[in-house]
């Protein structure tokens, strides 16, 4: 069974950058499709970026495209999310999730697919 752990969140000023990481405390991320979700107060949790575990393609929602970069490092068995030009609208609890259903990240990001494994989440706050 896979257990996911997010790290690297915190407080950042508008326009700033932050990198959050997703690792496995149990198991390995190898061959899993990984997605990043976020949930802002009063809103539903939605995926906004993913990497296909079969072919390595990365997808983004328009709301983060050009600002966020998802990458995977096989050596460290981690998935990173580099977030640039952050705004208060990006304030949310960020989660990584994993599944072997690669269709969850095929033609586009599946914003509400039922990923089997999800981390506890990490807070990202953008404020001056």
GROMACS .gro file of C-alpha atoms in nm, residues 5-113:
model
  109
    5UNK     CA    1   0.367   1.268   0.216
    6UNK     CA    2   0.369   1.630   0.104
    7UNK     CA    3   0.630   1.879   0.217
    8UNK     CA    4   0.753   2.230   0.145
    9UNK     CA    5   0.442   2.436   0.200
   10UNK     CA    6   0.425   2.761   0.391
   11UNK     CA    7   0.369   3.133   0.366
   12UNK     CA    8   0.481   3.325   0.059
   13UNK     CA    9   0.422   3.679  -0.059
   14UNK     CA   10   0.221   3.755  -0.373
   15UNK     CA   11   0.439   3.718  -0.677
   16UNK     CA   12   0.667   3.479  -0.495
   17UNK     CA   13   0.757   3.118  -0.560
   18UNK     CA   14   0.738   2.794  -0.370
   19UNK     CA   15   0.816   2.429  -0.437
   20UNK     CA   16   0.620   2.150  -0.276
   21UNK     CA   17   0.716   1.786  -0.287
   22UNK     CA   18   0.538   1.452  -0.280
   23UNK     CA   19   0.717   1.141  -0.164
   24UNK     CA   20   0.617   0.793  -0.055
   25UNK     CA   21   0.672   0.697   0.306
   26UNK     CA   22   0.564   0.347   0.211
   27UNK     CA   23   0.597   0.204  -0.136
   28UNK     CA   24   0.728   0.376  -0.446
   29UNK     CA   25   0.583   0.631  -0.685
   30UNK     CA   26   0.720   0.440  -0.982
   31UNK     CA   27   0.456   0.363  -1.246
   32UNK     CA   28   0.181   0.556  -1.066
   33UNK     CA   29  -0.005   0.844  -1.221
   34UNK     CA   30   0.036   1.134  -0.980
   35UNK     CA   31  -0.185   1.439  -0.948
   36UNK     CA   32  -0.178   1.755  -0.743
   37UNK     CA   33  -0.506   1.868  -0.591
   38UNK     CA   34  -0.586   2.176  -0.393
   39UNK     CA   35  -0.873   2.282  -0.176
   40UNK     CA   36  -0.936   2.639  -0.078
   41UNK     CA   37  -1.163   2.726   0.216
   42UNK     CA   38  -1.525   2.677   0.122
   43UNK     CA   39  -1.441   2.518  -0.211
   44UNK     CA   40  -1.419   2.164  -0.342
   45UNK     CA   41  -1.093   1.979  -0.381
   46UNK     CA   42  -0.986   1.978  -0.743
   47UNK     CA   43  -0.686   1.845  -0.932
   48UNK     CA   44  -0.494   2.101  -1.134
   49UNK     CA   45  -0.188   1.913  -1.256
   50UNK     CA   46  -0.085   1.554  -1.317
   51UNK     CA   47   0.183   1.330  -1.461
   52UNK     CA   48   0.091   1.013  -1.643
   53UNK     CA   49   0.263   0.712  -1.490
   54UNK     CA   50   0.280   0.526  -1.819
   55UNK     CA   51   0.422   0.782  -2.061
   56UNK     CA   52   0.534   1.070  -1.838
   57UNK     CA   53   0.320   1.337  -2.000
   58UNK     CA   54   0.227   1.630  -1.778
   59UNK     CA   55  -0.101   1.818  -1.788
   60UNK     CA   56  -0.216   2.142  -1.630
   61UNK     CA   57  -0.537   2.332  -1.590
   62UNK     CA   58  -0.537   2.674  -1.753
   63UNK     CA   59  -0.549   2.839  -1.412
   64UNK     CA   60  -0.192   2.727  -1.337
   65UNK     CA   61  -0.045   2.669  -1.682
   66UNK     CA   62   0.268   2.877  -1.734
   67UNK     CA   63   0.309   2.940  -1.362
   68UNK     CA   64   0.332   2.590  -1.215
   69UNK     CA   65   0.569   2.313  -1.319
   70UNK     CA   66   0.528   1.950  -1.220
   71UNK     CA   67   0.831   1.726  -1.241
   72UNK     CA   68   0.921   1.377  -1.133
   73UNK     CA   69   1.261   1.257  -1.015
   74UNK     CA   70   1.303   0.883  -1.034
   75UNK     CA   71   1.627   0.887  -0.839
   76UNK     CA   72   1.470   1.050  -0.537
   77UNK     CA   73   1.130   0.891  -0.601
   78UNK     CA   74   0.960   1.227  -0.564
   79UNK     CA   75   0.723   1.450  -0.754
   80UNK     CA   76   0.779   1.822  -0.731
   81UNK     CA   77   0.550   2.115  -0.795
   82UNK     CA   78   0.725   2.442  -0.860
   83UNK     CA   79   0.484   2.734  -0.823
   84UNK     CA   80   0.577   3.077  -0.956
   85UNK     CA   81   0.402   3.412  -0.956
   86UNK     CA   82   0.174   3.304  -0.676
   87UNK     CA   83  -0.135   3.505  -0.588
   88UNK     CA   84  -0.373   3.497  -0.292
   89UNK     CA   85  -0.608   3.293  -0.511
   90UNK     CA   86  -0.356   3.009  -0.490
   91UNK     CA   87  -0.398   2.985  -0.114
   92UNK     CA   88  -0.519   2.634  -0.039
   93UNK     CA   89  -0.442   2.298   0.113
   94UNK     CA   90  -0.236   2.110  -0.145
   95UNK     CA   91  -0.248   1.732  -0.181
   96UNK     CA   92  -0.073   1.482  -0.399
   97UNK     CA   93  -0.257   1.170  -0.507
   98UNK     CA   94  -0.164   0.850  -0.689
   99UNK     CA   95  -0.336   0.581  -0.888
  100UNK     CA   96  -0.253   0.320  -1.149
  101UNK     CA   97  -0.546   0.438  -1.361
  102UNK     CA   98  -0.341   0.629  -1.617
  103UNK     CA   99  -0.656   0.752  -1.787
  104UNK     CA  100  -0.685   0.995  -1.496
  105UNK     CA  101  -0.412   1.194  -1.669
  106UNK     CA  102  -0.448   1.134  -2.039
  107UNK     CA  103  -0.595   1.401  -2.265
  108UNK     CA  104  -0.640   1.644  -1.976
  109UNK     CA  105  -0.632   1.676  -1.600
  110UNK     CA  106  -0.920   1.487  -1.444
  111UNK     CA  107  -1.020   1.734  -1.176
  112UNK     CA  108  -1.230   1.498  -0.967
  113UNK     CA  109  -1.117   1.144  -1.044
   0.00000   0.00000   0.00000
